[in-house]
Short mmCIF file of C-alpha atoms in Angstrom, two decimals:
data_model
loop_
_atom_site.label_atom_id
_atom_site.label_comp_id
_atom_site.label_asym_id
_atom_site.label_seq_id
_atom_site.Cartn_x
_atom_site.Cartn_y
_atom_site.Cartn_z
CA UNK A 202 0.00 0.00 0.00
CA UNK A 203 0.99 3.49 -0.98
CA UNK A 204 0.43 5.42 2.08
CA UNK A 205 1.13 9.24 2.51
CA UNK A 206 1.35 10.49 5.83
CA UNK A 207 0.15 14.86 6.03
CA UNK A 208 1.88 16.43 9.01
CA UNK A 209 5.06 14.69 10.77
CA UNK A 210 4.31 16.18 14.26
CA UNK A 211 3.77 14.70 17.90
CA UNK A 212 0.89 12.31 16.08
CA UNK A 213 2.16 11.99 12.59
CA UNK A 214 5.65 11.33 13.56
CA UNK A 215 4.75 8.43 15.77
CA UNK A 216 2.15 6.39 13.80
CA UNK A 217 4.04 7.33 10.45
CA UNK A 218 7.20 6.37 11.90
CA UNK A 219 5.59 3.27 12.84
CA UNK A 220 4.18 2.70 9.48
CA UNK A 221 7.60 3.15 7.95
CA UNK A 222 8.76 -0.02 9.76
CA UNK A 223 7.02 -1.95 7.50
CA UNK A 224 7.04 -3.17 3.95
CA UNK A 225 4.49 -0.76 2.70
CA UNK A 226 5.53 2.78 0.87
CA UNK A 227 5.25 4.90 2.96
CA UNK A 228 5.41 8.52 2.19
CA UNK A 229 6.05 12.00 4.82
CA UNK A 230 5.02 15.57 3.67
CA UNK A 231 7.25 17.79 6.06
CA UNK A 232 8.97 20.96 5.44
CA UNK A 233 11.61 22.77 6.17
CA UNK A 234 14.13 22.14 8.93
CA UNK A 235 12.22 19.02 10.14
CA UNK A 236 11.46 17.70 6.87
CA UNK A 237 15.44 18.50 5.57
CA UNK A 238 16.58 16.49 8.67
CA UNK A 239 13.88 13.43 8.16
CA UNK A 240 15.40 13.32 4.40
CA UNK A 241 18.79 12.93 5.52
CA UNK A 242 18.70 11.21 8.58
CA UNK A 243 15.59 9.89 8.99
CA UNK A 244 13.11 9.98 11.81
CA UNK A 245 14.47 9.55 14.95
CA UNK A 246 11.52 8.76 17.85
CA UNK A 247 12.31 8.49 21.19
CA UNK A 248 9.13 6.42 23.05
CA UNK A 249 8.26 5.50 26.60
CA UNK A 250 7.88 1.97 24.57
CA UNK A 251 11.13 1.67 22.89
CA UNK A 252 12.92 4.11 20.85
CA UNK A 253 13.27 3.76 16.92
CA UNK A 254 14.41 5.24 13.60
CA UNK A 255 12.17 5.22 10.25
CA UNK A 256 13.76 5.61 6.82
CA UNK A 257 10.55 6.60 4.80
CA UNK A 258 10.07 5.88 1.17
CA UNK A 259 10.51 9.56 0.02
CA UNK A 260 9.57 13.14 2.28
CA UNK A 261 7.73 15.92 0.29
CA UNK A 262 7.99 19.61 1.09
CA UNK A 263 4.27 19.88 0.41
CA UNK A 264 1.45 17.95 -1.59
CA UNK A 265 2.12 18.96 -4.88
CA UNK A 266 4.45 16.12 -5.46
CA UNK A 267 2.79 13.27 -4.23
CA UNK A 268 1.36 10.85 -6.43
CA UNK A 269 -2.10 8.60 -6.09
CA UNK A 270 -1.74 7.28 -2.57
CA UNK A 271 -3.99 4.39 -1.24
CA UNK A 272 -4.46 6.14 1.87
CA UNK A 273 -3.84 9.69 3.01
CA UNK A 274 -3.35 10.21 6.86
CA UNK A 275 -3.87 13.62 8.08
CA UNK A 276 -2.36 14.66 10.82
CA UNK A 277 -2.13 18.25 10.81
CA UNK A 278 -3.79 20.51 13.59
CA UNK A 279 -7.88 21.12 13.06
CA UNK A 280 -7.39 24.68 11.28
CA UNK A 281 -5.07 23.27 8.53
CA UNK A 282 -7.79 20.71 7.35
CA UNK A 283 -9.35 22.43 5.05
CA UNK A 284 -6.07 23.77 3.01
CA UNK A 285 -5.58 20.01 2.91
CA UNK A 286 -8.61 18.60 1.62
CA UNK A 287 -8.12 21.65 -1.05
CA UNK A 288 -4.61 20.00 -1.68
CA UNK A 289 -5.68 16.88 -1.91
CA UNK A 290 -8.23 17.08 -4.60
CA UNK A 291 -7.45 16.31 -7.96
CA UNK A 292 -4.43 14.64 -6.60
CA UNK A 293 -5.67 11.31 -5.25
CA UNK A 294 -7.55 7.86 -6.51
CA UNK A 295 -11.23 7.74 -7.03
CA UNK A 296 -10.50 4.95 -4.12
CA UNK A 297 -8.44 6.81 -2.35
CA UNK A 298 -8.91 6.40 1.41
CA UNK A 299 -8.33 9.70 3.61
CA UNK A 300 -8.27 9.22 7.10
CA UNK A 301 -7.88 12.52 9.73
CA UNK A 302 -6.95 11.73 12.80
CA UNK A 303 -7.22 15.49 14.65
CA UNK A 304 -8.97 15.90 18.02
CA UNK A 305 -11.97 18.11 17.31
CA UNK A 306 -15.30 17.17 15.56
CA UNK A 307 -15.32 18.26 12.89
CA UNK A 308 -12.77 16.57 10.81
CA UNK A 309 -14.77 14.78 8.05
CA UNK A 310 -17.12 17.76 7.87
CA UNK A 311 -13.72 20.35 6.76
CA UNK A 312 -12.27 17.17 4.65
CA UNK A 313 -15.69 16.64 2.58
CA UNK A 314 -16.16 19.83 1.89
CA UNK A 315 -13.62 19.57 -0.90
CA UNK A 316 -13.25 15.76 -1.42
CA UNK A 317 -15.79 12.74 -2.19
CA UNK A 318 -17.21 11.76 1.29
CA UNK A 319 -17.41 8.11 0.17
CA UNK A 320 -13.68 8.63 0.33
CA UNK A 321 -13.42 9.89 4.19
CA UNK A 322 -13.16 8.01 7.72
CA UNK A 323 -13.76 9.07 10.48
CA UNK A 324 -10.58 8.85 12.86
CA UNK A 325 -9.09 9.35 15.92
CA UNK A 326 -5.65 9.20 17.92
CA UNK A 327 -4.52 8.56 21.97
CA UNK A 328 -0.78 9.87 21.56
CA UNK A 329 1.18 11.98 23.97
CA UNK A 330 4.54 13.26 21.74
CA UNK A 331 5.76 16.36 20.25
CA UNK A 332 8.46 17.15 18.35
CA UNK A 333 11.48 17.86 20.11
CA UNK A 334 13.93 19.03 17.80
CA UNK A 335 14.41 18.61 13.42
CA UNK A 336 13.63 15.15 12.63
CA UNK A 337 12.97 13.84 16.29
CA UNK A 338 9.45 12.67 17.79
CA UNK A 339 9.20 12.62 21.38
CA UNK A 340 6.79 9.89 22.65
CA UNK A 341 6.40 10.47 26.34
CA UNK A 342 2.83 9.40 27.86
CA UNK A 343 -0.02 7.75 27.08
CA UNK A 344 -0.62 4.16 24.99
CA UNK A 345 -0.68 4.98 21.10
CA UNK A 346 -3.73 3.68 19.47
CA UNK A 347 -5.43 4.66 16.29
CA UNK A 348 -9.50 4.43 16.73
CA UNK A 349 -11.31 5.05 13.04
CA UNK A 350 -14.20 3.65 11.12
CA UNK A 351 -16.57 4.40 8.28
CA UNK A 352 -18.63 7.68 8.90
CA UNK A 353 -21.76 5.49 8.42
CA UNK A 354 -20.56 2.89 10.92
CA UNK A 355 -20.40 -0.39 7.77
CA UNK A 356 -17.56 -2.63 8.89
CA UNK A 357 -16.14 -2.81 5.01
CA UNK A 358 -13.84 -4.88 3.25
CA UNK A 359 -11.49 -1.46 2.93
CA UNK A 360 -11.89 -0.68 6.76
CA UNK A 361 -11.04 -4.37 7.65
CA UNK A 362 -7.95 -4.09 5.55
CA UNK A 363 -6.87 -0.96 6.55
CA UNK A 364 -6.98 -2.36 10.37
CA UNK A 365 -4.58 -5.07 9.21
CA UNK A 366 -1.98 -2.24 8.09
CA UNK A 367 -2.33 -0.75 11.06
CA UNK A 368 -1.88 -3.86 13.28
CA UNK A 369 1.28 -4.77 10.66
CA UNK A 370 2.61 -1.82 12.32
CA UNK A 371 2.40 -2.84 15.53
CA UNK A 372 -0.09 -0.53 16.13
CA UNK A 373 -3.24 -0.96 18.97
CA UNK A 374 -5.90 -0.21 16.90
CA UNK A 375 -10.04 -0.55 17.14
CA UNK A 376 -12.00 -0.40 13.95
CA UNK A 377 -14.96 1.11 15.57
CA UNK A 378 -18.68 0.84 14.82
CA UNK A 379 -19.53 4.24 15.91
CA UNK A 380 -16.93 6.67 15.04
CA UNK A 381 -18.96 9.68 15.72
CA UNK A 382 -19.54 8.89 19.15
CA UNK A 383 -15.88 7.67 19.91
CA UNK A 384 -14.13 11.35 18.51
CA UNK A 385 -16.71 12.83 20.54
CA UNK A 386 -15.35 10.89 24.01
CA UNK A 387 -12.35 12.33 23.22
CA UNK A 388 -13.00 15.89 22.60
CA UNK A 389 -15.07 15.66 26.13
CA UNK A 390 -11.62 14.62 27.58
CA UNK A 391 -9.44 17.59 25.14
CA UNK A 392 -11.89 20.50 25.85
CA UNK A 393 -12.14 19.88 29.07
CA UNK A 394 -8.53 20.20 30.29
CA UNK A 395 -7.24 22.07 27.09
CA UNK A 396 -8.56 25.83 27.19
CA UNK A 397 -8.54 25.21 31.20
CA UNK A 398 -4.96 24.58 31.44
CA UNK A 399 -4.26 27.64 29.09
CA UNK A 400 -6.35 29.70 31.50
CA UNK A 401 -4.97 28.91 34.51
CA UNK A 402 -1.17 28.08 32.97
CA UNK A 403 -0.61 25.04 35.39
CA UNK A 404 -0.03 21.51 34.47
CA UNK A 405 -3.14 18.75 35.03
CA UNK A 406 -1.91 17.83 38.05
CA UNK A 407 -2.45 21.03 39.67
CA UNK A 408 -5.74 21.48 38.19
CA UNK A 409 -7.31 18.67 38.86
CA UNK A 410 -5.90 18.81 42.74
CA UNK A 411 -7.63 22.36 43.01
CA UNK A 412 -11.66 21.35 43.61
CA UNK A 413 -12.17 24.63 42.37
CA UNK A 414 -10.69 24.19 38.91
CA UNK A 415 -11.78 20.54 38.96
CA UNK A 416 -15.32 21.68 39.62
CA UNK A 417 -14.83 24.40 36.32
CA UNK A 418 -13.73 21.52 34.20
CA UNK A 419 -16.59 19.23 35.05
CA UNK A 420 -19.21 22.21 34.63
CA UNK A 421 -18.05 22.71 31.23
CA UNK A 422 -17.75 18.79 30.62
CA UNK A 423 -21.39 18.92 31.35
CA UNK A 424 -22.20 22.04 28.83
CA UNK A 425 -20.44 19.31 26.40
CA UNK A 426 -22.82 16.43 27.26
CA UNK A 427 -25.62 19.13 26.78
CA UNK A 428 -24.51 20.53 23.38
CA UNK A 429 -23.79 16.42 22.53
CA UNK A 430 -27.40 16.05 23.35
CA UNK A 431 -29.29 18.54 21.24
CA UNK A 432 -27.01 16.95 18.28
CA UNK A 433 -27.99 13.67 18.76
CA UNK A 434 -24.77 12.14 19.86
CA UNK A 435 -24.58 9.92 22.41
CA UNK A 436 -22.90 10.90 25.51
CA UNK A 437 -23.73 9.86 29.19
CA UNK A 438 -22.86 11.38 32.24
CA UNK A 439 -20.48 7.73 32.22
CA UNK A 440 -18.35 9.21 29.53
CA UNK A 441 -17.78 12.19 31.89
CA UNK A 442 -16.74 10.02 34.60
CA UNK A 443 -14.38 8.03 31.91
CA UNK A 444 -12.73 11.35 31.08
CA UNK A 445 -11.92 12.34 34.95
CA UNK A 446 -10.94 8.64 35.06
CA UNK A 447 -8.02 9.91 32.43
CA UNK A 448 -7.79 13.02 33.81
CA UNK A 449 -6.41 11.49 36.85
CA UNK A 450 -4.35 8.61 35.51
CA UNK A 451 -2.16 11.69 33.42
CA UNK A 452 1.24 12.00 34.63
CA UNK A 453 1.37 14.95 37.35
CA UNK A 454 3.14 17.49 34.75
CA UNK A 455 1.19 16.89 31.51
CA UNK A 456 -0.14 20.08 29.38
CA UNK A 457 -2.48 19.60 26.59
CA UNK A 458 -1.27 20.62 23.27
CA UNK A 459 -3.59 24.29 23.06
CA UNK A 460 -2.17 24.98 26.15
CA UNK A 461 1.47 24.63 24.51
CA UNK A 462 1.06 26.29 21.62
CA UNK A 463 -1.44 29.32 23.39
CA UNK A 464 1.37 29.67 25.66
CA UNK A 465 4.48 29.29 22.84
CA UNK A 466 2.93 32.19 21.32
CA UNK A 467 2.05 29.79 18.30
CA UNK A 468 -1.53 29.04 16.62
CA UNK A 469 -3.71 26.65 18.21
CA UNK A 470 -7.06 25.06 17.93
CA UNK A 471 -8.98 26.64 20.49
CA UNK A 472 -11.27 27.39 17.39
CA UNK A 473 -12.13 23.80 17.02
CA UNK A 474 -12.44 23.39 21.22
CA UNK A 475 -14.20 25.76 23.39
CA UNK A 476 -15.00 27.53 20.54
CA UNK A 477 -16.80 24.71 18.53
CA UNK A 478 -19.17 24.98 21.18
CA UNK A 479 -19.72 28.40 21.76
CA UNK A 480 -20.73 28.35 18.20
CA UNK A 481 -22.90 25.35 17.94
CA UNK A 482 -24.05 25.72 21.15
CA UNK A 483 -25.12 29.62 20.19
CA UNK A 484 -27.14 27.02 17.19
CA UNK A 485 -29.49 25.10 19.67
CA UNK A 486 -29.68 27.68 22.35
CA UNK A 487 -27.49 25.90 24.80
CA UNK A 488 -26.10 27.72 27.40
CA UNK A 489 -22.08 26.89 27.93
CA UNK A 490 -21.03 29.85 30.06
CA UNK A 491 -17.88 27.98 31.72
CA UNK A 492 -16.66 27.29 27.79
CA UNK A 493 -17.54 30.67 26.41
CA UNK A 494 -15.63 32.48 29.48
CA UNK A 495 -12.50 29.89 28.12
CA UNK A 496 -12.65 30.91 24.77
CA UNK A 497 -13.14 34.68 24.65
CA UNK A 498 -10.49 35.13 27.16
CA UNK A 499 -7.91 33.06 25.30
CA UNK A 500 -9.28 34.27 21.53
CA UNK A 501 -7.07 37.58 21.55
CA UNK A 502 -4.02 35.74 22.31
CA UNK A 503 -5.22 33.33 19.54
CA UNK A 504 -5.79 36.69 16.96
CA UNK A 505 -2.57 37.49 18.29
CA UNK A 506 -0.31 34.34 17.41
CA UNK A 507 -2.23 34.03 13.83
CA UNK A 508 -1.33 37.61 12.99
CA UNK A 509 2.66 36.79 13.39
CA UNK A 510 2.07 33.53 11.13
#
């Protein structure tokens, strides 16, 4: 399989490093410093579960030179999706597979808005890793596993295959029979700690110590359940306990990835967070005070960090 991997960060180093191990072609787009050192060097990742090197098949500065993949995997932040999927058209198979694995909702929604839906899973990722210098991944919490399925929840003969690449990477990974609802378990977990720990600047451990804070996050977990509600996905009050239950198992000193790049001064996607639900919420008159307080008080550092792109 011809596989081209969008974005060599924290999630597309790891699983495209991973896929590199093995027999298929497998393809980075990375630029500059990081992609020049990847070229020459390879990618180095250092993991809590072993450290490796991958030798991709070739590394593109961008998608104009990429040619017909079997399966795109995008893992560039939320905001960048749709200058992908604009990319990728006219550039891939009619049975192409493209396969986002971002942590908002909205994912397929940005992709088929420029490419054939039949062509678009739905996807997710549970990776803590960032890159830590030109051409080196730094795995350092959490068990990687890829969770992804068919928007319409079909277990196909494509999606069955695809879990076998996957799994010939050595990668945990569920084909999952409800896609929508499993990306939206996970954004409960992101949103609630993400724009929180960019508020308040401290590491999970502190905030979820502080009942004050921890009482904040829940409040706007619950505005989450509500807004999940009135858009008919599925979420209980048990997925809220589930994502306290991770909350707590994080290492004392984790920091979500908003909070990193709100507080490196670099674009994040608060849009696609606590602002996805000020906005959808402001749809099916939900109130979501606790998010909207998150989001307007960290948008004009977010105005400010896209304005020095």
């Amino acid at each position: 399989m011809q596989i081209i991997v969008v974005g060599i960060g924290g999630v597309g180093g790891y699983f495209g490093g991973r896929l590199a191990l093995t027999d298929h072609r497998v393809e980075f787009v990375a630029r500059g410093t990081h992609g020049k050192a990847i070229r020459e060097n390879g990618l180095e990742v250092k993991s809590i579960d072993g450290d490796f090197r991958a030798f991709p098949y070739k590394v593109h500065e961008t998608l104009d030179t990429i040619d017909a993949p079997d399966l795109v995997l995008v893992c560039t932040k939320s905001w960048q999706l749709e200058e992908v999927a604009q990319q990728l058209a006219g550039r891939i198979k009619s049975n192409t597979l493209v396969l986002p694995l971002q942590n908002g909702v909205e994912s397929v929604e940005k992709l088929t808005g420029h490419l054939d839906p039949g062509q678009v899973l739905g996807g997710l990722c549970k990776v803590i890793s960032k890159i830590d210098g030109p051409g080196i991944i730094d795995h350092f919490a959490f068990h990687p596993q890829v969770i992804f399925g068919e928007v319409n929840g079909e277990r196909t003969e494509r999606a069955i295959a695809l879990e076998g690449v996957f799994r010939s990477a050595g990668i945990d990974v569920i084909l999952s029979d409800d896609i929508q609802l499993a990306v939206w378990r996970k954004f409960l977990f992101i949103c609630m700690i993400s724009g929180m720990g960019a508020i308040t600047r401290q590491e999970i451990g502190v905030m979820r110590a502080d009942e004050h804070i921890r009482a904040l996050m829940e409040t706007s977990g619950k505005e989450i359940l509500e807004l999940a509600k009135h858009k008919g996905v599925g979420l209980t009050e048990k997925d809220l306990e589930n994502a306290f239950r991770a909350i707590d198992a994080q290492k004392y000193h984790s920091t979500a990835s908003v909070q990193r790049d709100l507080m490196a001064g670099r674009p994040s996607e608060l849009h696609d967070f606590n602002g996805y639900v000020v906005r959808e919420a402001e749809k099916y008159g939900v109130e979501v005070p606790v998010n909207a307080f998150i989001y307007y008080c960290l948008r004009p550092m977010e105005a400010k960090s896209r304005a020095h792109e």
